[in-house]
CSV table of C-alpha atoms in Angstrom, one decimal:
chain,number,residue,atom,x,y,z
A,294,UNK,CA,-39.7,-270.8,167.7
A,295,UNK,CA,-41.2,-273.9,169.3
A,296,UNK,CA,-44.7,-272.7,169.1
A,297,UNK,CA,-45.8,-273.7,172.3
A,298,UNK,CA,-47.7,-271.2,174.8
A,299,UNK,CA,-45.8,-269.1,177.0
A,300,UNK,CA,-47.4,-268.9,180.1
A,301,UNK,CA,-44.8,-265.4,181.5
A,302,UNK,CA,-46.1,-262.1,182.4
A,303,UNK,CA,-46.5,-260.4,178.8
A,304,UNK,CA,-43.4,-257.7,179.9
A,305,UNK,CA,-41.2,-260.8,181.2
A,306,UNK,CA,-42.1,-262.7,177.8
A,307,UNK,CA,-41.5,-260.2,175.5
A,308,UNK,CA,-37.5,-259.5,177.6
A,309,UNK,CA,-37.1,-263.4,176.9
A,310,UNK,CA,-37.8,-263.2,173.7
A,311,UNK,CA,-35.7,-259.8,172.5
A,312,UNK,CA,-33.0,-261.7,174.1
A,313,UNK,CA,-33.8,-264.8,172.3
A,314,UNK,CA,-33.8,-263.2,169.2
A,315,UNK,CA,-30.0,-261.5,169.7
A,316,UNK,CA,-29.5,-265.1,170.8
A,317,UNK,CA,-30.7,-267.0,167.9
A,318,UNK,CA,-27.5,-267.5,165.8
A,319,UNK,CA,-26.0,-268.9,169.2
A,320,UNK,CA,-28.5,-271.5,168.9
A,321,UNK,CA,-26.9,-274.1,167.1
A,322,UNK,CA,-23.7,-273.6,168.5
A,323,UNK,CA,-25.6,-274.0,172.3
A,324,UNK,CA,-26.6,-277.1,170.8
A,325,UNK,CA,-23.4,-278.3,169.7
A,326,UNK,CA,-21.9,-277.8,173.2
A,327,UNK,CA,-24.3,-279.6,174.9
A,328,UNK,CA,-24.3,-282.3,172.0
A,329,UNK,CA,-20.2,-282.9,172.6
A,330,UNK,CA,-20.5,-282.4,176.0
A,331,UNK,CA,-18.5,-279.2,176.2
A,332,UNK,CA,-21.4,-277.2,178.2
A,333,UNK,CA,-22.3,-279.4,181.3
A,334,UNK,CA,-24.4,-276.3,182.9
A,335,UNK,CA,-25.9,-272.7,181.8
A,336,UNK,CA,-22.8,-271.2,183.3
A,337,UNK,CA,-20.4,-273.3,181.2
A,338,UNK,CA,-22.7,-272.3,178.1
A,339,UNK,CA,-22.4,-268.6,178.7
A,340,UNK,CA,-19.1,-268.6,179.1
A,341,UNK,CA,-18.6,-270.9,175.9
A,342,UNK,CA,-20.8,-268.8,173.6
A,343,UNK,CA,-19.5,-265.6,175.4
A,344,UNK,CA,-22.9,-264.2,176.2
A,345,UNK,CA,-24.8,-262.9,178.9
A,346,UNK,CA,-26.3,-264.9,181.6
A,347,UNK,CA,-29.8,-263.9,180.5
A,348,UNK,CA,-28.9,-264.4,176.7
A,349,UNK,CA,-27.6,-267.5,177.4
A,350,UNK,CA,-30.5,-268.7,179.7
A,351,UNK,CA,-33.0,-267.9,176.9
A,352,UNK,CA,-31.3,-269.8,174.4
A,353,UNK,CA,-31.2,-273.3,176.6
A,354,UNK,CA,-34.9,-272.5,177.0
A,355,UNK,CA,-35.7,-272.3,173.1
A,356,UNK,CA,-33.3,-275.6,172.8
A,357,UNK,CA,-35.2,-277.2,175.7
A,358,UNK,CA,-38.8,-276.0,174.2
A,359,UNK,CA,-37.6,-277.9,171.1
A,360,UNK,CA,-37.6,-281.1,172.6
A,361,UNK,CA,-33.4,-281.0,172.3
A,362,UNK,CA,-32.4,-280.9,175.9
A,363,UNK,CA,-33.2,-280.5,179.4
A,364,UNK,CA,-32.7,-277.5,182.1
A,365,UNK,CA,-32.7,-278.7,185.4
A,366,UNK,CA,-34.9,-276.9,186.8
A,367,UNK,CA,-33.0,-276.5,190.6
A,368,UNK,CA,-29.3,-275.5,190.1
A,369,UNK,CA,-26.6,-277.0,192.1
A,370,UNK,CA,-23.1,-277.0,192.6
A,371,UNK,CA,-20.6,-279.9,192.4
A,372,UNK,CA,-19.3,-280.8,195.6
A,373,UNK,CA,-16.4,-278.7,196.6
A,374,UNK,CA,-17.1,-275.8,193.8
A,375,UNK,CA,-17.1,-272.4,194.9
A,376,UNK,CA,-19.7,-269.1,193.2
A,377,UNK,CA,-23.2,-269.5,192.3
A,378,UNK,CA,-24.7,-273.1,191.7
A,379,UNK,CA,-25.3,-273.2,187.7
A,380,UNK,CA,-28.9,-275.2,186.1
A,381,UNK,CA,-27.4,-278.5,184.6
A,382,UNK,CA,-28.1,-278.9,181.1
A,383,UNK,CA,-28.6,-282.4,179.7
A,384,UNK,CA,-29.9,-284.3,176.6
A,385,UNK,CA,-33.6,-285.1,176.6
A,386,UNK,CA,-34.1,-288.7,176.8
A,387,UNK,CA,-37.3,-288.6,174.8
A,388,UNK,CA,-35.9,-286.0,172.1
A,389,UNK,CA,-35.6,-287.0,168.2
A,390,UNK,CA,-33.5,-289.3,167.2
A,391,UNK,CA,-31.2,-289.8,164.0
A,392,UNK,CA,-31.3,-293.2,161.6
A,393,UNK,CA,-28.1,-294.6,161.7
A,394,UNK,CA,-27.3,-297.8,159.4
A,395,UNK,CA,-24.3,-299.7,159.1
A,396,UNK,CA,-23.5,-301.9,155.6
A,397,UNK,CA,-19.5,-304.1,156.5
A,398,UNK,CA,-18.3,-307.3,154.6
A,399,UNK,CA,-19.8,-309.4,157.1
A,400,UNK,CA,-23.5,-307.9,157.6
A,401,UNK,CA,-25.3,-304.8,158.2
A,402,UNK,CA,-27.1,-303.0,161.2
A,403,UNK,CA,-29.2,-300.4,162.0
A,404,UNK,CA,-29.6,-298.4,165.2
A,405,UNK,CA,-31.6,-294.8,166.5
A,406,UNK,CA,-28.8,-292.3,167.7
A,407,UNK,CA,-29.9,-289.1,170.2
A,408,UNK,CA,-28.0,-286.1,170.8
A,409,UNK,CA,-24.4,-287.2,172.5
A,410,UNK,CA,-24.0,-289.8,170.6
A,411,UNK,CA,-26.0,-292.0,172.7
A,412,UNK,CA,-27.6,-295.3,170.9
A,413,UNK,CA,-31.2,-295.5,171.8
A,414,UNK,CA,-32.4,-298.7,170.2
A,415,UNK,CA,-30.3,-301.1,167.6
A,416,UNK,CA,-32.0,-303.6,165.4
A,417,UNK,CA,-30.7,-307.3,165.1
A,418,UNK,CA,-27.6,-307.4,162.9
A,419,UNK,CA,-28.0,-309.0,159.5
A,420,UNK,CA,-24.6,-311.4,158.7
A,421,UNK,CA,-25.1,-311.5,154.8
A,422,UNK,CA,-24.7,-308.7,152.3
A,423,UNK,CA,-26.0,-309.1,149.2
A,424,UNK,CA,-24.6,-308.4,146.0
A,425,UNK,CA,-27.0,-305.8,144.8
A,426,UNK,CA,-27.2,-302.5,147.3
A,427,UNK,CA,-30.7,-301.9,146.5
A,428,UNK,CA,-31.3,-304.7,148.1
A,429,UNK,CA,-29.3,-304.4,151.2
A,430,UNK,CA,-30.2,-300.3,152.1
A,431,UNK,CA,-33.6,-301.4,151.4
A,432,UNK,CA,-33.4,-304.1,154.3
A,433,UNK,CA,-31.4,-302.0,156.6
A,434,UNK,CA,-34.2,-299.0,156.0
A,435,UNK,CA,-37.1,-301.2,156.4
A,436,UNK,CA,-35.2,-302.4,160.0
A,437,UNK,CA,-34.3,-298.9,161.2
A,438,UNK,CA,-38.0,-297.9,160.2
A,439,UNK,CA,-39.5,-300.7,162.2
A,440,UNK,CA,-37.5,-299.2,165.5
A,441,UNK,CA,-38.7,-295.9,164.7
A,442,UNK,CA,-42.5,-297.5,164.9
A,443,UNK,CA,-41.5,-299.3,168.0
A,444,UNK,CA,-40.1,-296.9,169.6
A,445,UNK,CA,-42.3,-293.8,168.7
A,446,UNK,CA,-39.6,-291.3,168.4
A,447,UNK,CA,-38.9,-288.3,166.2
A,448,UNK,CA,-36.7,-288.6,163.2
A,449,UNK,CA,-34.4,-285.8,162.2
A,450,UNK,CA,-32.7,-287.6,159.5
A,451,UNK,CA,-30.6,-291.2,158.1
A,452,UNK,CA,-27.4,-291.8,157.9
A,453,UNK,CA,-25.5,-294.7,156.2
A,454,UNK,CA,-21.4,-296.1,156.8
A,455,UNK,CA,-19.6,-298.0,154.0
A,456,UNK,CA,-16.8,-299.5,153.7
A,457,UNK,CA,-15.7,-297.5,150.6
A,458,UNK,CA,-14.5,-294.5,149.8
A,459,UNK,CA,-17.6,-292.3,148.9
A,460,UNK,CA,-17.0,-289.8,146.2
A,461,UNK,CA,-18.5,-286.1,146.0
A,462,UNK,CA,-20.7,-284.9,144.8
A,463,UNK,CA,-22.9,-287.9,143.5
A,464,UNK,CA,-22.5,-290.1,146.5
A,465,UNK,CA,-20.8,-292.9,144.5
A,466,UNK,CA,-19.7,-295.8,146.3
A,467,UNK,CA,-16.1,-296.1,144.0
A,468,UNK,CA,-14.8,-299.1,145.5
A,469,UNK,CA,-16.6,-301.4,147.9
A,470,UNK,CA,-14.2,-304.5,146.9
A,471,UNK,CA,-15.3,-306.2,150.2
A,472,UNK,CA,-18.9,-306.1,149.1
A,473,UNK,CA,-19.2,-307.4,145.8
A,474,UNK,CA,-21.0,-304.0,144.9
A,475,UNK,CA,-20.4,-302.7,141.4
A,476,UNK,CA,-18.0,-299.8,141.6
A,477,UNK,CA,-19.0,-296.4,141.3
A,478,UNK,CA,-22.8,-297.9,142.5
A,479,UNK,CA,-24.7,-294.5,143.7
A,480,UNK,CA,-25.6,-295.5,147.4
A,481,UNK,CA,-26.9,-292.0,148.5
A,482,UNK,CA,-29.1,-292.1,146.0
A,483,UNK,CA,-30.5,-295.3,146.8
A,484,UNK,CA,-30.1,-295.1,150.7
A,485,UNK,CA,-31.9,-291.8,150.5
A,486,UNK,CA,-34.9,-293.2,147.9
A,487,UNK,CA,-35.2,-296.2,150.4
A,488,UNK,CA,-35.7,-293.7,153.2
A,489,UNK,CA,-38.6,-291.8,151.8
A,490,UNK,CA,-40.3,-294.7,150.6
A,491,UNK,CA,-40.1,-295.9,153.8
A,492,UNK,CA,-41.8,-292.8,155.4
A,493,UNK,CA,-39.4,-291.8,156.9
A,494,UNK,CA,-38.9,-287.6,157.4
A,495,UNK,CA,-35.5,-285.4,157.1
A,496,UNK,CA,-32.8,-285.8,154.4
A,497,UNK,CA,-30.6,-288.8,154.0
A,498,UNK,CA,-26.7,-288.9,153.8
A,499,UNK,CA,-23.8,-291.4,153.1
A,500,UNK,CA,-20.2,-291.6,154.0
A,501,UNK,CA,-16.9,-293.6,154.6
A,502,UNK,CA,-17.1,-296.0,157.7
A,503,UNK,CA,-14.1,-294.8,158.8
A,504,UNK,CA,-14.5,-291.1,158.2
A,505,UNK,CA,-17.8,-291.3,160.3
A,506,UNK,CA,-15.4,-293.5,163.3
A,507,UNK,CA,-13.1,-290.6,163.4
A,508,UNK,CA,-16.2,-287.6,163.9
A,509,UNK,CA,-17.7,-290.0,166.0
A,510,UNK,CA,-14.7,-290.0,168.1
A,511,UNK,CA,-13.5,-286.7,167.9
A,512,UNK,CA,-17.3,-285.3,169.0
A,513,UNK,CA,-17.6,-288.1,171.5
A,514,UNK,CA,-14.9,-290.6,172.3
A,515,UNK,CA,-11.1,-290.7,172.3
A,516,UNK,CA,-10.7,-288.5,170.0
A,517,UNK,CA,-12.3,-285.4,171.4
A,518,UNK,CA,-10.6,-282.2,172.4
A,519,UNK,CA,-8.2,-283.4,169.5
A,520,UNK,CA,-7.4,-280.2,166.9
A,521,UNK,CA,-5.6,-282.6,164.2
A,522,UNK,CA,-7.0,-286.0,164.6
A,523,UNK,CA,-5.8,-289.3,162.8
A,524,UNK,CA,-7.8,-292.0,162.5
A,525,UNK,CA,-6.6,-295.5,161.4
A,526,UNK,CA,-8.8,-299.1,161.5
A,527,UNK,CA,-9.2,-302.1,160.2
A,528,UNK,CA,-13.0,-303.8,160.3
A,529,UNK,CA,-13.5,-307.0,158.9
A,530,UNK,CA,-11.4,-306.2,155.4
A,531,UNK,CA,-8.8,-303.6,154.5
A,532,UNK,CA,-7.7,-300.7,156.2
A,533,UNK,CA,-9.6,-297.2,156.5
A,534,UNK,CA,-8.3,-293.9,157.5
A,535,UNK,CA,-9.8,-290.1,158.5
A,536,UNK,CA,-8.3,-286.6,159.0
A,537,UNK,CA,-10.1,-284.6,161.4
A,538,UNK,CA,-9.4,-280.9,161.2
A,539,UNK,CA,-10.4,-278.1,163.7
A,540,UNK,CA,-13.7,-280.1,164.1
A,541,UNK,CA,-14.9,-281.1,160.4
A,542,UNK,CA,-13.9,-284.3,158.3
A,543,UNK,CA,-11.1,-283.6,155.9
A,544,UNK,CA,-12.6,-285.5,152.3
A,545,UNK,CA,-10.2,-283.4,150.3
A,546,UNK,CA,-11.7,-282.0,146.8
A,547,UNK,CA,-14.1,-284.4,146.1
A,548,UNK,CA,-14.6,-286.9,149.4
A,549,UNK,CA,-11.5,-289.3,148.6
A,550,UNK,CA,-9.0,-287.9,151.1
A,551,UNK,CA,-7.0,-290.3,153.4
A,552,UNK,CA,-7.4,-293.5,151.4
A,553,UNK,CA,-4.3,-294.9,154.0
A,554,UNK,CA,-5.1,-298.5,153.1
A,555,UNK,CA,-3.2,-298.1,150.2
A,556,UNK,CA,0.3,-296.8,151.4
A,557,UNK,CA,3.0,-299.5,150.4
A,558,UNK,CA,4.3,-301.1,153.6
A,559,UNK,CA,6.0,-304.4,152.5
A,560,UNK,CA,6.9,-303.7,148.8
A,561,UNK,CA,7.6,-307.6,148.4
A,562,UNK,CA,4.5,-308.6,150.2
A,563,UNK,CA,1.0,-309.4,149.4
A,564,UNK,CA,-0.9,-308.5,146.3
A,565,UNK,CA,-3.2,-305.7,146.6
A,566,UNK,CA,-6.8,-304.6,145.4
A,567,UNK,CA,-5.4,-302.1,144.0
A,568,UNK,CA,-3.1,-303.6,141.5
A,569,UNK,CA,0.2,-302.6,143.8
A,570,UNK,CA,1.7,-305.0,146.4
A,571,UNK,CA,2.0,-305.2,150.1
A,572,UNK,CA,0.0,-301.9,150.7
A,573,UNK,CA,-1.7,-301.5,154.5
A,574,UNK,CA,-5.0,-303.0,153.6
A,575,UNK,CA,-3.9,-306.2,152.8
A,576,UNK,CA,-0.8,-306.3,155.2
A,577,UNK,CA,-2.6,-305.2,158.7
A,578,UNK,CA,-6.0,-306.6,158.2
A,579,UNK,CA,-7.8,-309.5,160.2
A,580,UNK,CA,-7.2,-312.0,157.0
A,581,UNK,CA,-3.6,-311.0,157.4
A,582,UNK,CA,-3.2,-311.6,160.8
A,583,UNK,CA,-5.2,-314.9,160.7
A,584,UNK,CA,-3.1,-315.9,157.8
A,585,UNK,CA,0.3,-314.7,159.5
A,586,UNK,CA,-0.6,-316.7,162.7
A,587,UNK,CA,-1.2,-319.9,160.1
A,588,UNK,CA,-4.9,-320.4,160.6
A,589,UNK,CA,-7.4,-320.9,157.7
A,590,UNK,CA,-10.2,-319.0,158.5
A,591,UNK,CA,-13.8,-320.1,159.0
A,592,UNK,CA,-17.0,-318.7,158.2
A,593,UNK,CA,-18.8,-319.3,161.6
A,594,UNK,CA,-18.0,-315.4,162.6
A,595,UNK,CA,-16.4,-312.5,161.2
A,596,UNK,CA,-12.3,-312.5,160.8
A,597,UNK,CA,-12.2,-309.5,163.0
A,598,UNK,CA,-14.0,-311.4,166.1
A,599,UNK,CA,-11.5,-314.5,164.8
A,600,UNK,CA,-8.7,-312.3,165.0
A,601,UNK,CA,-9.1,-310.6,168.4
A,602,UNK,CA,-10.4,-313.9,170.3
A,603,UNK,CA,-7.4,-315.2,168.9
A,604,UNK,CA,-5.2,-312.7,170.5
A,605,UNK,CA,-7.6,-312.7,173.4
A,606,UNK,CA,-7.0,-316.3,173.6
A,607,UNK,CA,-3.3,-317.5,172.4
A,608,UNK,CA,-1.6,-314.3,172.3
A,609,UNK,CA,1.1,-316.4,174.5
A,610,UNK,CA,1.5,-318.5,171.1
A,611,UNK,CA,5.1,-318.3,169.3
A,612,UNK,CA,2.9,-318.3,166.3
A,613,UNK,CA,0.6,-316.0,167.4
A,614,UNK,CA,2.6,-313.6,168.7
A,615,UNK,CA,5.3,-314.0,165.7
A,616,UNK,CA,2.0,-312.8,163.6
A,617,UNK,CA,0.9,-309.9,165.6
A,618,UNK,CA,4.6,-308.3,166.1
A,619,UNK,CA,5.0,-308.5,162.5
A,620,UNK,CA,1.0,-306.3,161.9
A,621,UNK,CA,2.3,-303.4,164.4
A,622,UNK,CA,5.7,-302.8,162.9
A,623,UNK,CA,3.8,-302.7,159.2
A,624,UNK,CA,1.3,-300.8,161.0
A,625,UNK,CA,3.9,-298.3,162.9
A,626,UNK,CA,5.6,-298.0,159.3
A,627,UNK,CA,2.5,-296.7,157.9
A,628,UNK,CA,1.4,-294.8,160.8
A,629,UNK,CA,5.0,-293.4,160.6
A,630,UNK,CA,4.5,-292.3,157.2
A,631,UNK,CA,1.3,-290.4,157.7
A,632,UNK,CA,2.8,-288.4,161.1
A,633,UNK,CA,5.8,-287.5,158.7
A,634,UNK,CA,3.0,-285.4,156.4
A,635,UNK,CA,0.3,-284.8,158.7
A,636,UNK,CA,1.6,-284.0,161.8
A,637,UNK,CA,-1.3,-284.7,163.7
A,638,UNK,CA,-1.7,-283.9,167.3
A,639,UNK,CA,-3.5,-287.4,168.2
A,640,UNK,CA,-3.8,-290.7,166.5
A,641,UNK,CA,-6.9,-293.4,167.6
A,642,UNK,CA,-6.9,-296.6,166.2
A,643,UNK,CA,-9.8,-299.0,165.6
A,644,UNK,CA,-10.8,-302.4,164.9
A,645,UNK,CA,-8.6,-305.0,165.3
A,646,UNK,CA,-5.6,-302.1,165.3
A,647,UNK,CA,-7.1,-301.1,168.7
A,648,UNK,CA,-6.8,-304.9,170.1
A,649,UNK,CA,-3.0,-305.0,168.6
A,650,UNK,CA,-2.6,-301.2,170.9
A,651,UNK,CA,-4.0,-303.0,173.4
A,652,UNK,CA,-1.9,-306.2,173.5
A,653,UNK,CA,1.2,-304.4,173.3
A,654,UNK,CA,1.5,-300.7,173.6
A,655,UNK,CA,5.4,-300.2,173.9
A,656,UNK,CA,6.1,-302.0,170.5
A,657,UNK,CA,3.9,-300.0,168.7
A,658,UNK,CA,4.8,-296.8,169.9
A,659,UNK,CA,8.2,-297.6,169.6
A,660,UNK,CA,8.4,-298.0,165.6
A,661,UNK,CA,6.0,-295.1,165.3
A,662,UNK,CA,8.7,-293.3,167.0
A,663,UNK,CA,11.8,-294.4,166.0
A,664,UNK,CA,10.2,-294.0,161.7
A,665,UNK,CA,8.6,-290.2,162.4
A,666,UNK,CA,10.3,-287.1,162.3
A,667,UNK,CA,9.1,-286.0,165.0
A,668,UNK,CA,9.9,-288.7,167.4
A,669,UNK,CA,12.5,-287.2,168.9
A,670,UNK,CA,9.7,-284.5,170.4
A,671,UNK,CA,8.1,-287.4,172.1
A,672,UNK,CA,5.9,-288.4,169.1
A,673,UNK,CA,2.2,-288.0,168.7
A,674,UNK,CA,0.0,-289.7,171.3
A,675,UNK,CA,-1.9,-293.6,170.4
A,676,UNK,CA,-4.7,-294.3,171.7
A,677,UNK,CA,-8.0,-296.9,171.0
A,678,UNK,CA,-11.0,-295.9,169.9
A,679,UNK,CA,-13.3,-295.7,172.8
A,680,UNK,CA,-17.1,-295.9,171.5
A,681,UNK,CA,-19.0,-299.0,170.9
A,682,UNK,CA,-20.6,-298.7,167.1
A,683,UNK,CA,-18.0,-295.5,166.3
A,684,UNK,CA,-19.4,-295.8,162.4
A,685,UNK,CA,-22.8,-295.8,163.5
A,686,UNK,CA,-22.6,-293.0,165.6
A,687,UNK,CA,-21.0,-291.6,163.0
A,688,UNK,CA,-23.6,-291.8,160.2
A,689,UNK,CA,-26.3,-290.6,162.8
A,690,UNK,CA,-24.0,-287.4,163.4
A,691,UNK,CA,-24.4,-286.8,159.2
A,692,UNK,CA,-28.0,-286.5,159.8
A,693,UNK,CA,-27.6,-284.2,163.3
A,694,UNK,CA,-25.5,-282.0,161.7
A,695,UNK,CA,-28.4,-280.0,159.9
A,696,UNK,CA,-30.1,-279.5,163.3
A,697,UNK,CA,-26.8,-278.7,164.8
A,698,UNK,CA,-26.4,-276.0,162.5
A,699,UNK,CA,-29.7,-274.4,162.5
A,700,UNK,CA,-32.4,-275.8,164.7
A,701,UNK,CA,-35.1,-273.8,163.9
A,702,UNK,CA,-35.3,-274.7,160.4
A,703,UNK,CA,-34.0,-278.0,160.5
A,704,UNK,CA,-36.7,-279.4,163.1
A,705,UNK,CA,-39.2,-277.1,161.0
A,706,UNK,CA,-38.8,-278.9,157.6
């Protein structure tokens, strides 16, 4: 309970809270609706959690009582909509927030995430990554605690996206190659020992970049409404991938499911990380591009902002264009491959795969198509990734989940 006064007749009090209390397990699930924006108004949420008005009613109350959200107080009735006006139900603007951070090839960031995914504050990105993790999550901590002083806000919990594969249980970073990061180095460990020394309250998490893009998505952005979402992206190196499954993250037995990067794609092409050749992540990258298109990349900013201002820029370019049709057919071959086993009822893309969507739908689609099994059915819909920070988001919804769960205990500890 939220522990504040209630100022209702004692009869009328003690009604609310007998219906609060058959109520209570519908909590976090009133929470997640409203999070995901599945429950616009009280009616929506009734009908949703399949209670009664009243039930339902007492429930937004607790969640509103708890700082999480907001009743409007006069219900209304979108224009044109018939029955009885419903009470809106929104995030509160001044509710806790979640620590997200960010550690990519080029630079880290950190950021405060509310409920929906919404970005409250971000700090000023940091284009260097140094080669000893301590050092980084320590800067990126310090950063994110400095926007929690500024800003005066709740914390409910940290986050933190890499670009490796993170393995369960430990929390082992197993192969940040684009880091310079010993392999297997423990960055839960250390992100969450950063995060208490820092002050800051509720327990700390870790997980793949592009694992967090895709339940960022799938809660919030292109991806939601989704049942079997792919995921596919390529940052600043390599190439990431993430299985969403009837609402949670498939990691497989131990957090390294959906490595795509490593699916063989052009078996005479380039050497791989990995000790194969011509695998995804070193055939539909930004170096790849950039080398493909015959430029020699600079360090003045990231290859993925190289990449897409190039084919912002020039995509009109023999060579340019020569470059970028041969990334979507090695990226439609892949693609191709995982519809054949997954079979997934959506597929986003990310990163500069999103720009090479953008720049030329038809091709894409087309080799998907023609290599998949099920093209003939009309294949699997592609489309880009729609949020702005996608991994961020996603690493604050690692620390929401807790509270989405149970938020009576969670905002209690």
């Amino acid at each position: 309970m939220s522990g504040k006064a209630d100022p209702r007749p004692a009869g009328e009090g003690t009604t609310s809270r007998t219906r609060l209390d058959r109520g209570r397990g519908a909590l976090g699930p009133a929470l997640e609706l409203v999070h995901t924006g599945r429950a616009p108004t009280r009616a929506v949420l009734t009908a949703e959690l399949g209670v009664t008005r009243a039930t339902a009613g007492a429930v937004a109350a607790e969640l509103e009582a708890l700082g999480l959200i907001r009743v409007d107080a006069r219900p209304g009735a979108a224009a044109g909509s018939q029955g009885r006006p419903s009470h809106r139900l929104e995030i509160a603007e001044d509710g806790p927030v979640a620590l997200a951070a960010q550690v990519h090839a080029d630079g880290f960031r950190a950021a405060l995430v509310g409920l929906g995914g919404r970005i409250v504050a971000t700090a000023p990105g940091c284009e260097t990554v140094d080669a000893d993790p301590a050092k980084v999550l320590g800067s990126v901590v310090d950063a994110g605690a400095r926007l929690l002083r500024e800003t005066g806000l709740r914390c409910v919990g940290a986050g933190l996206a890499v670009p490796s594969a993170v393995a369960e249980p430990e929390g082992l970073a197993l192969n940040p190659l684009h880091l310079a990061w010993p392999v297997g180095a423990p960055v839960r460990r250390i992100f969450a020992e950063r995060v208490r020394e820092a002050g800051i309250t509720g327990p700390a998490f870790a997980g793949n970049d592009v694992n967090l893009a895709a339940l960022a998505e799938h809660r919030h952005g292109a991806g939601r409404g989704a049942r079997d979402l792919l995921c596919v992206a390529t940052g600043h190196r390599g190439v990431g991938g993430a299985l969403v499954l009837d609402g949670r993250l498939h990691t497989g037995s131990s957090g390294l499911a959906l490595e795509v990067g490593h699916l063989t794609v052009n078996p005479e092409g380039r050497p791989c990380h990995c000790g194969s050749r011509g695998c995804l992540d070193v055939e539909a990258d930004p170096l790849a591009f950039l080398t493909a298109a015959g430029l020699d990349p600079g360090p003045e900013v990231s290859l993925l902002q190289q990449a897409r201002d190039l084919i912002r820029d020039h995509y009109d370019t023999p060579s340019v264009r020569a470059a970028a049709e041969t990334l979507i057919d090695r990226l439609g071959l892949g693609l191709a491959g995982l519809v054949n086993i997954l079979n997934p009822d959506r597929i986003i893309l990310g990163g500069l795969h999103r720009t090479l969507l953008d720049a030329d739908p038809d091709r894409l689609r087309a080799v998907v198509s023609g290599r998949s099994l099920w093209g003939q059915s009309g294949g699997v819909p592609i489309l880009a990734c729609s949020l702005d920070h996608n991994s961020l988001v996603g690493a604050a919804e690692l620390a929401w989940q807790p509270v989405l769960d149970d938020p009576l205990a969670a905002l209690a500890a």
